[in-house]
Short mmCIF file of C-alpha atoms in Angstrom, two decimals:
data_model
loop_
_atom_site.label_atom_id
_atom_site.label_comp_id
_atom_site.label_asym_id
_atom_site.label_seq_id
_atom_site.Cartn_x
_atom_site.Cartn_y
_atom_site.Cartn_z
CA MET A 1 -46.16 -21.72 -126.65
CA ASP A 2 -49.20 -22.37 -124.44
CA ASP A 3 -51.25 -19.45 -123.14
CA LEU A 4 -51.38 -20.70 -119.57
CA ALA A 5 -49.65 -23.35 -117.47
CA ILE A 6 -51.36 -24.34 -114.22
CA ILE A 7 -49.07 -25.88 -111.61
CA ILE A 8 -50.75 -27.67 -108.70
CA VAL A 9 -48.62 -29.08 -105.88
CA SER A 10 -50.07 -32.19 -104.26
CA THR A 11 -48.66 -33.77 -101.11
CA ASN A 12 -51.10 -36.62 -100.47
CA GLU A 13 -54.00 -34.42 -101.56
CA ALA A 14 -55.64 -36.62 -104.18
CA HIS A 15 -58.98 -36.20 -102.39
CA TRP A 16 -58.94 -32.49 -103.28
CA LEU A 17 -57.60 -32.89 -106.81
CA ARG A 18 -60.66 -34.40 -108.49
CA PRO A 19 -63.03 -31.42 -107.94
CA CYS A 20 -60.16 -28.98 -108.49
CA LEU A 21 -59.17 -30.41 -111.87
CA ARG A 22 -62.78 -30.76 -112.99
CA SER A 23 -63.37 -27.09 -112.27
CA VAL A 24 -60.23 -26.18 -114.25
CA ILE A 25 -61.65 -27.96 -117.28
CA GLU A 26 -65.07 -26.37 -116.87
CA HIS A 27 -63.65 -22.84 -116.60
CA ALA A 28 -60.81 -23.02 -119.11
CA GLY A 29 -62.48 -21.18 -121.98
CA ASP A 30 -60.88 -21.07 -125.42
CA ILE A 31 -57.25 -21.20 -124.39
CA ALA A 32 -54.10 -23.27 -124.94
CA LEU A 33 -53.79 -24.82 -121.49
CA ASP A 34 -51.09 -26.99 -119.89
CA VAL A 35 -51.92 -28.47 -116.47
CA VAL A 36 -49.15 -30.00 -114.38
CA VAL A 37 -49.57 -31.72 -111.00
CA ALA A 38 -46.30 -31.61 -109.05
CA ASP A 39 -46.51 -34.76 -106.94
CA ASN A 40 -44.52 -34.34 -103.72
CA GLN A 41 -43.84 -38.06 -103.16
CA SER A 42 -47.50 -38.76 -102.45
CA THR A 43 -48.61 -42.22 -101.36
CA ASP A 44 -52.34 -41.67 -101.85
CA GLY A 45 -52.63 -42.45 -105.56
CA THR A 46 -52.18 -38.89 -106.85
CA ARG A 47 -50.46 -40.03 -110.07
CA ALA A 48 -53.01 -42.78 -110.72
CA LEU A 49 -55.89 -40.35 -110.24
CA VAL A 50 -54.51 -37.77 -112.67
CA GLU A 51 -53.40 -40.25 -115.31
CA GLY A 52 -56.59 -42.30 -115.04
CA GLU A 53 -59.22 -39.53 -114.94
CA PHE A 54 -57.41 -36.55 -116.50
CA PRO A 55 -55.13 -38.03 -119.19
CA ALA A 56 -54.66 -34.64 -120.90
CA PHE A 57 -52.86 -33.37 -117.78
CA ARG A 58 -49.33 -34.21 -116.69
CA VAL A 59 -47.74 -35.41 -113.44
CA VAL A 60 -44.22 -34.45 -112.38
CA THR A 61 -42.91 -36.43 -109.41
CA CYS A 62 -40.37 -34.61 -107.27
CA GLU A 63 -38.61 -35.09 -103.97
CA ASN A 64 -40.62 -33.47 -101.18
CA ARG A 65 -38.48 -30.45 -100.41
CA GLY A 66 -41.31 -28.01 -99.94
CA PHE A 67 -43.89 -25.88 -101.72
CA ALA A 68 -41.46 -23.62 -103.58
CA HIS A 69 -39.30 -26.54 -104.71
CA ALA A 70 -42.31 -28.42 -106.14
CA ASN A 71 -43.71 -25.36 -107.91
CA ASN A 72 -40.33 -24.64 -109.47
CA ARG A 73 -39.98 -28.24 -110.65
CA GLY A 74 -43.43 -28.14 -112.23
CA LEU A 75 -42.79 -24.78 -113.84
CA MET A 76 -39.52 -25.88 -115.44
CA THR A 77 -41.45 -28.39 -117.57
CA CYS A 78 -43.81 -25.74 -118.95
CA ASP A 79 -43.65 -23.39 -121.91
CA ALA A 80 -46.45 -20.87 -121.45
CA ARG A 81 -46.93 -17.11 -121.47
CA TYR A 82 -48.49 -17.21 -117.99
CA ALA A 83 -48.16 -19.57 -115.04
CA LEU A 84 -50.79 -20.11 -112.37
CA PHE A 85 -49.73 -21.54 -109.02
CA LEU A 86 -52.93 -23.12 -107.73
CA ASN A 87 -53.70 -24.98 -104.51
CA PRO A 88 -55.29 -28.44 -104.86
CA ASP A 89 -57.93 -27.54 -102.24
CA THR A 90 -59.56 -25.00 -104.56
CA GLU A 91 -62.35 -25.02 -107.13
CA VAL A 92 -63.13 -22.38 -109.73
CA LEU A 93 -66.68 -21.09 -109.25
CA ASP A 94 -67.00 -18.18 -111.65
CA GLY A 95 -65.06 -16.75 -114.58
CA THR A 96 -62.73 -18.37 -117.09
CA PHE A 97 -58.99 -18.57 -117.53
CA GLU A 98 -59.44 -17.21 -121.02
CA GLN A 99 -60.86 -14.00 -119.51
CA LEU A 100 -58.02 -13.76 -117.00
CA VAL A 101 -55.32 -14.19 -119.62
CA ARG A 102 -57.01 -11.58 -121.80
CA ALA A 103 -57.11 -9.19 -118.82
CA LEU A 104 -53.38 -9.58 -118.24
CA ASP A 105 -52.66 -9.21 -121.94
CA GLU A 106 -54.34 -5.80 -121.65
CA ARG A 107 -52.29 -4.90 -118.54
CA SER A 108 -48.69 -5.25 -119.61
CA GLU A 109 -47.44 -3.69 -116.35
CA VAL A 110 -48.94 -6.45 -114.16
CA GLY A 111 -46.55 -9.25 -113.24
CA LEU A 112 -48.75 -11.21 -110.86
CA ALA A 113 -52.45 -11.30 -109.98
CA GLY A 114 -54.84 -12.88 -107.49
CA VAL A 115 -58.62 -13.31 -107.61
CA ARG A 116 -61.65 -13.42 -105.30
CA GLN A 117 -61.68 -16.37 -102.92
CA VAL A 118 -64.55 -17.61 -100.77
CA THR A 119 -64.74 -20.20 -98.01
CA VAL A 120 -67.08 -23.19 -97.91
CA ASP A 121 -69.53 -20.93 -96.04
CA GLY A 122 -69.53 -18.45 -98.91
CA GLU A 123 -67.61 -15.81 -96.96
CA LEU A 124 -64.94 -13.75 -98.69
CA PHE A 125 -61.44 -14.92 -97.74
CA PRO A 126 -58.97 -12.02 -97.32
CA THR A 127 -56.25 -12.57 -99.93
CA ILE A 128 -55.10 -8.97 -100.49
CA ARG A 129 -52.05 -8.56 -98.28
CA ARG A 130 -49.51 -5.94 -97.18
CA PHE A 131 -45.83 -6.70 -96.87
CA PRO A 132 -44.65 -7.80 -93.41
CA ASN A 133 -42.91 -5.17 -91.29
CA ALA A 134 -42.21 -4.45 -87.63
CA LEU A 135 -45.23 -2.16 -87.11
CA ARG A 136 -47.64 -4.72 -88.55
CA ALA A 137 -46.10 -7.51 -86.49
CA LEU A 138 -46.62 -5.44 -83.35
CA GLY A 139 -50.16 -4.49 -84.36
CA GLU A 140 -51.10 -8.12 -84.95
CA ALA A 141 -49.55 -9.06 -81.60
CA PHE A 142 -52.12 -6.81 -79.91
CA GLY A 143 -55.02 -8.01 -82.05
CA SER A 144 -55.22 -5.25 -84.67
CA GLU A 145 -57.55 -7.35 -86.84
CA ARG A 146 -60.18 -7.12 -84.11
CA TRP A 147 -60.06 -3.31 -84.20
CA GLY A 148 -61.89 -3.20 -87.52
CA ARG A 149 -61.49 -0.77 -90.42
CA ALA A 150 -60.08 2.08 -88.35
CA VAL A 151 -56.45 0.92 -88.53
CA PRO A 152 -56.04 -1.05 -91.76
CA GLY A 153 -52.28 -0.51 -91.90
CA LEU A 154 -51.56 -2.34 -88.65
CA GLY A 155 -52.05 -5.80 -90.13
CA GLU A 156 -51.00 -7.71 -93.22
CA ARG A 157 -54.49 -8.73 -94.35
CA GLU A 158 -56.88 -6.33 -96.07
CA LEU A 159 -60.15 -6.68 -94.12
CA ARG A 160 -62.14 -3.96 -95.89
CA MET A 161 -64.16 -6.47 -97.88
CA ASP A 162 -65.65 -3.95 -100.28
CA ARG A 163 -62.20 -3.67 -101.86
CA TYR A 164 -62.40 -7.26 -103.08
CA GLU A 165 -65.18 -6.33 -105.51
CA ARG A 166 -62.95 -4.12 -107.66
CA GLU A 167 -59.55 -4.25 -109.28
CA ILE A 168 -56.90 -2.97 -106.93
CA GLU A 169 -53.11 -2.94 -106.67
CA CYS A 170 -51.70 -4.73 -103.64
CA ASP A 171 -48.37 -5.73 -102.08
CA TRP A 172 -48.91 -9.48 -102.40
CA THR A 173 -51.65 -12.05 -102.65
CA SER A 174 -52.33 -15.51 -101.24
CA GLY A 175 -50.26 -18.36 -102.64
CA SER A 176 -53.38 -20.48 -103.14
CA PHE A 177 -53.88 -18.62 -106.46
CA MET A 178 -51.04 -16.65 -108.01
CA LEU A 179 -51.20 -15.96 -111.74
CA ALA A 180 -47.78 -14.80 -112.95
CA ARG A 181 -46.48 -13.46 -116.24
CA ARG A 182 -43.56 -15.46 -117.63
CA GLU A 183 -41.43 -12.35 -118.15
CA ALA A 184 -42.01 -11.27 -114.56
CA LEU A 185 -40.88 -14.65 -113.24
CA GLU A 186 -37.82 -14.57 -115.43
CA SER A 187 -36.83 -11.07 -114.34
CA ALA A 188 -37.58 -11.48 -110.60
CA GLY A 189 -36.53 -15.12 -110.23
CA TYR A 190 -38.62 -18.13 -109.28
CA MET A 191 -39.76 -19.09 -105.77
CA ASP A 192 -37.12 -19.15 -103.04
CA GLU A 193 -36.59 -22.79 -102.13
CA ARG A 194 -35.07 -21.89 -98.77
CA SER A 195 -38.66 -21.52 -97.51
CA PHE A 196 -40.06 -25.03 -97.17
CA ILE A 197 -43.55 -23.56 -96.94
CA PHE A 198 -44.96 -20.06 -96.18
CA SER A 199 -43.64 -16.57 -97.02
CA GLU A 200 -42.91 -17.54 -100.63
CA GLU A 201 -45.66 -15.17 -101.77
CA PRO A 202 -44.51 -11.89 -100.19
CA ASP A 203 -40.92 -12.70 -101.12
CA LEU A 204 -41.79 -13.36 -104.78
CA CYS A 205 -44.08 -10.33 -105.03
CA LEU A 206 -41.51 -8.03 -103.42
CA ARG A 207 -38.87 -9.16 -105.90
CA MET A 208 -41.32 -8.62 -108.76
CA LYS A 209 -42.06 -5.09 -107.59
CA LYS A 210 -38.34 -4.37 -107.31
CA ALA A 211 -38.03 -5.60 -110.90
CA GLY A 212 -40.65 -3.04 -111.99
CA TRP A 213 -43.85 -5.11 -112.08
CA GLU A 214 -47.23 -4.50 -110.40
CA VAL A 215 -49.27 -6.97 -108.33
CA ARG A 216 -53.05 -6.75 -108.68
CA HIS A 217 -56.25 -8.22 -107.31
CA LEU A 218 -58.64 -9.04 -110.18
CA PRO A 219 -62.26 -9.84 -109.19
CA SER A 220 -63.16 -11.32 -112.60
CA MET A 221 -62.76 -14.87 -111.23
CA THR A 222 -64.01 -16.39 -107.98
CA ILE A 223 -62.66 -19.61 -106.48
CA LEU A 224 -63.63 -21.72 -103.50
CA HIS A 225 -60.74 -22.28 -101.11
CA HIS A 226 -60.91 -24.77 -98.26
CA ALA A 227 -58.76 -22.48 -96.13
CA ASP A 228 -57.80 -23.35 -92.53
CA LYS A 229 -59.21 -26.83 -93.08
CA ALA A 230 -56.72 -28.45 -90.70
CA GLY A 231 -57.23 -26.06 -87.78
CA VAL A 232 -54.25 -25.08 -85.64
CA ASN A 233 -51.18 -27.19 -86.40
CA PRO A 234 -48.21 -26.44 -84.07
CA LYS A 235 -45.70 -27.94 -86.50
CA LEU A 236 -46.93 -25.79 -89.40
CA SER A 237 -47.10 -22.73 -87.16
CA ALA A 238 -43.46 -23.22 -86.21
CA GLN A 239 -42.55 -23.61 -89.89
CA ASP A 240 -44.42 -20.40 -90.70
CA THR A 241 -42.23 -18.65 -88.13
CA VAL A 242 -39.08 -20.20 -89.64
CA SER A 243 -40.08 -18.70 -93.01
CA ARG A 244 -40.88 -15.32 -91.46
CA VAL A 245 -37.45 -15.21 -89.82
CA HIS A 246 -35.87 -16.06 -93.17
CA TYR A 247 -37.88 -13.30 -94.89
CA ALA A 248 -36.73 -10.80 -92.26
CA ARG A 249 -33.08 -11.80 -92.62
CA LYS A 250 -33.37 -11.50 -96.37
CA HIS A 251 -35.21 -8.18 -96.75
CA PHE A 252 -34.85 -6.12 -93.55
CA SER A 253 -31.99 -4.04 -92.21
CA ALA A 254 -30.55 -5.19 -88.89
CA PRO A 255 -32.55 -2.67 -86.76
CA HIS A 256 -35.79 -3.38 -88.64
CA ARG A 257 -35.20 -7.12 -88.35
CA ALA A 258 -34.70 -6.85 -84.59
CA ALA A 259 -37.92 -4.84 -84.21
CA TYR A 260 -39.85 -7.29 -86.41
CA LEU A 261 -38.66 -10.32 -84.46
CA ALA A 262 -39.54 -8.52 -81.23
CA GLY A 263 -43.06 -8.04 -82.56
CA LEU A 264 -43.32 -11.72 -83.44
CA SER A 265 -42.03 -12.68 -79.98
CA MET A 266 -44.64 -10.44 -78.36
CA ARG A 267 -47.38 -12.04 -80.44
CA TYR A 268 -46.45 -15.57 -79.39
CA ALA A 269 -45.82 -14.61 -75.75
CA LEU A 270 -49.28 -13.05 -75.46
CA ARG A 271 -50.87 -16.16 -76.92
CA LEU A 272 -48.98 -18.29 -74.42
CA ALA A 273 -50.37 -16.15 -71.61
CA ARG A 274 -53.93 -17.08 -72.47
CA PRO A 275 -55.49 -19.69 -70.18
CA GLY A 276 -55.86 -23.29 -71.38
CA GLY A 277 -59.23 -24.90 -71.99
CA HIS A 278 -60.61 -26.77 -74.98
CA GLU A 279 -58.48 -28.65 -77.49
CA ARG A 280 -58.19 -25.79 -80.01
CA ARG A 281 -56.94 -23.41 -77.32
CA ARG A 282 -54.36 -25.96 -76.17
CA SER A 283 -53.20 -26.43 -79.77
CA SER A 284 -52.93 -22.66 -80.15
CA ARG A 285 -50.76 -22.42 -77.03
CA GLU A 286 -48.49 -25.21 -78.25
CA ALA A 287 -48.19 -23.48 -81.64
CA ALA A 288 -47.24 -20.24 -79.88
CA ARG A 289 -44.69 -22.02 -77.68
CA ARG A 290 -42.96 -23.66 -80.64
CA SER A 291 -43.05 -20.46 -82.70
CA LEU A 292 -41.50 -18.45 -79.87
CA ARG A 293 -38.73 -21.03 -79.55
CA VAL A 294 -38.02 -20.63 -83.27
CA VAL A 295 -37.67 -16.83 -82.95
CA LEU A 296 -35.36 -17.29 -79.97
CA GLY A 297 -33.25 -19.83 -81.86
CA ARG A 298 -34.13 -22.68 -79.52
CA GLU A 299 -35.96 -24.91 -82.00
CA SER A 300 -34.84 -26.23 -85.38
CA PRO A 301 -37.05 -25.98 -88.47
CA PRO A 302 -39.72 -28.71 -88.28
CA PHE A 303 -39.06 -29.79 -91.87
CA GLY A 304 -35.28 -29.69 -91.67
CA GLU A 305 -32.67 -27.10 -92.44
CA PRO A 306 -33.26 -25.22 -95.72
CA PRO A 307 -30.66 -25.11 -98.50
CA ARG A 308 -28.06 -22.39 -97.99
CA GLN A 309 -28.68 -20.87 -101.40
CA ALA A 310 -31.82 -20.08 -103.37
CA VAL A 311 -31.92 -21.80 -106.75
CA ALA A 312 -34.09 -20.66 -109.63
CA ILE A 313 -34.80 -22.81 -112.65
CA ARG A 314 -34.93 -21.07 -116.00
CA GLN A 315 -35.62 -22.30 -119.51
CA THR A 316 -32.82 -21.97 -122.04
CA PRO A 317 -33.63 -21.01 -125.65
CA SER A 318 -33.31 -24.68 -126.62
CA GLY A 319 -35.94 -25.65 -124.05
CA SER A 320 -33.61 -27.38 -121.61
CA ALA A 321 -33.53 -26.42 -117.93
CA GLU A 322 -30.69 -24.72 -116.16
CA ASN A 323 -30.21 -24.04 -112.44
CA HIS A 324 -29.15 -20.54 -111.44
CA THR A 325 -28.26 -19.40 -107.95
CA LEU A 326 -30.59 -16.54 -107.10
CA GLU A 327 -28.81 -15.08 -104.13
CA ALA A 328 -25.99 -15.52 -101.68
CA PRO A 329 -26.68 -17.52 -98.52
CA VAL A 330 -28.62 -15.82 -95.74
CA SER A 331 -27.20 -16.26 -92.28
CA ALA A 332 -28.10 -14.99 -88.83
CA SER A 333 -25.22 -12.54 -88.98
CA ASP A 334 -26.32 -10.88 -92.24
#
């Protein structure tokens, strides 16, 4: 059994993979490592790059059915004590995977962990998150992140940056770097493939906590993350809202769900009310318009309807893969 499997999903992101994979090699440490690139039907030479320049790593080609689907398909080919879900647009700057695995070996209660992330400007990127709820949705609608440290509970992101310098328990962490214990994944279930992209992280972490595991931020490693590199993308914003609606249907009671969706609607309506102007502002308004239509049920998911059931892939004792339905279908009437 390997110590660590690293699963990297690439959807035409070969240009990010080279520095990412090089940094993985440089910061591996003395560890049994298995690196798998889940190629989401890329046409940019992803397979050729990995096989030509990183022959010790593997490529798994899968149908492009989203982030969770690709991560699950990569994970099913691995046999490791820990699994790291890593974005291709990242580079390890400090620390080793050997140190991280040792840290989790010493913390048997931790099921999943994140690390320090910085932007290309060297600024800390807020990856410690709180679970979505109606109050936080309403707070973010009225710009709670601009209010500073006084009301930290009215937003999902932890913006008290001093907290990122020490180990701390959190609700969930950014999906760009999620280091998970194999036993925690087996007990909580793998990523929910009904979310094409977005909201996989809070859903997975919530299920892990319900299964008795902790989620931690560990500052012993620092990575560079090219976050928000594409700017405002109305299609992705609408898909984010699709995933948020799914999360609410899955985890909230009917009254809480109604309040949460009202908070989301308020957020998008207020953004629509802003005047036009430069291109970024126009893109932001279009993103808000499409997102509001999703909440109101007037726009279909940009990447197609999700599967009606969540499927997890688990390893059998013989090493073969089996599909298991995680949960019953989620419908608007639930």
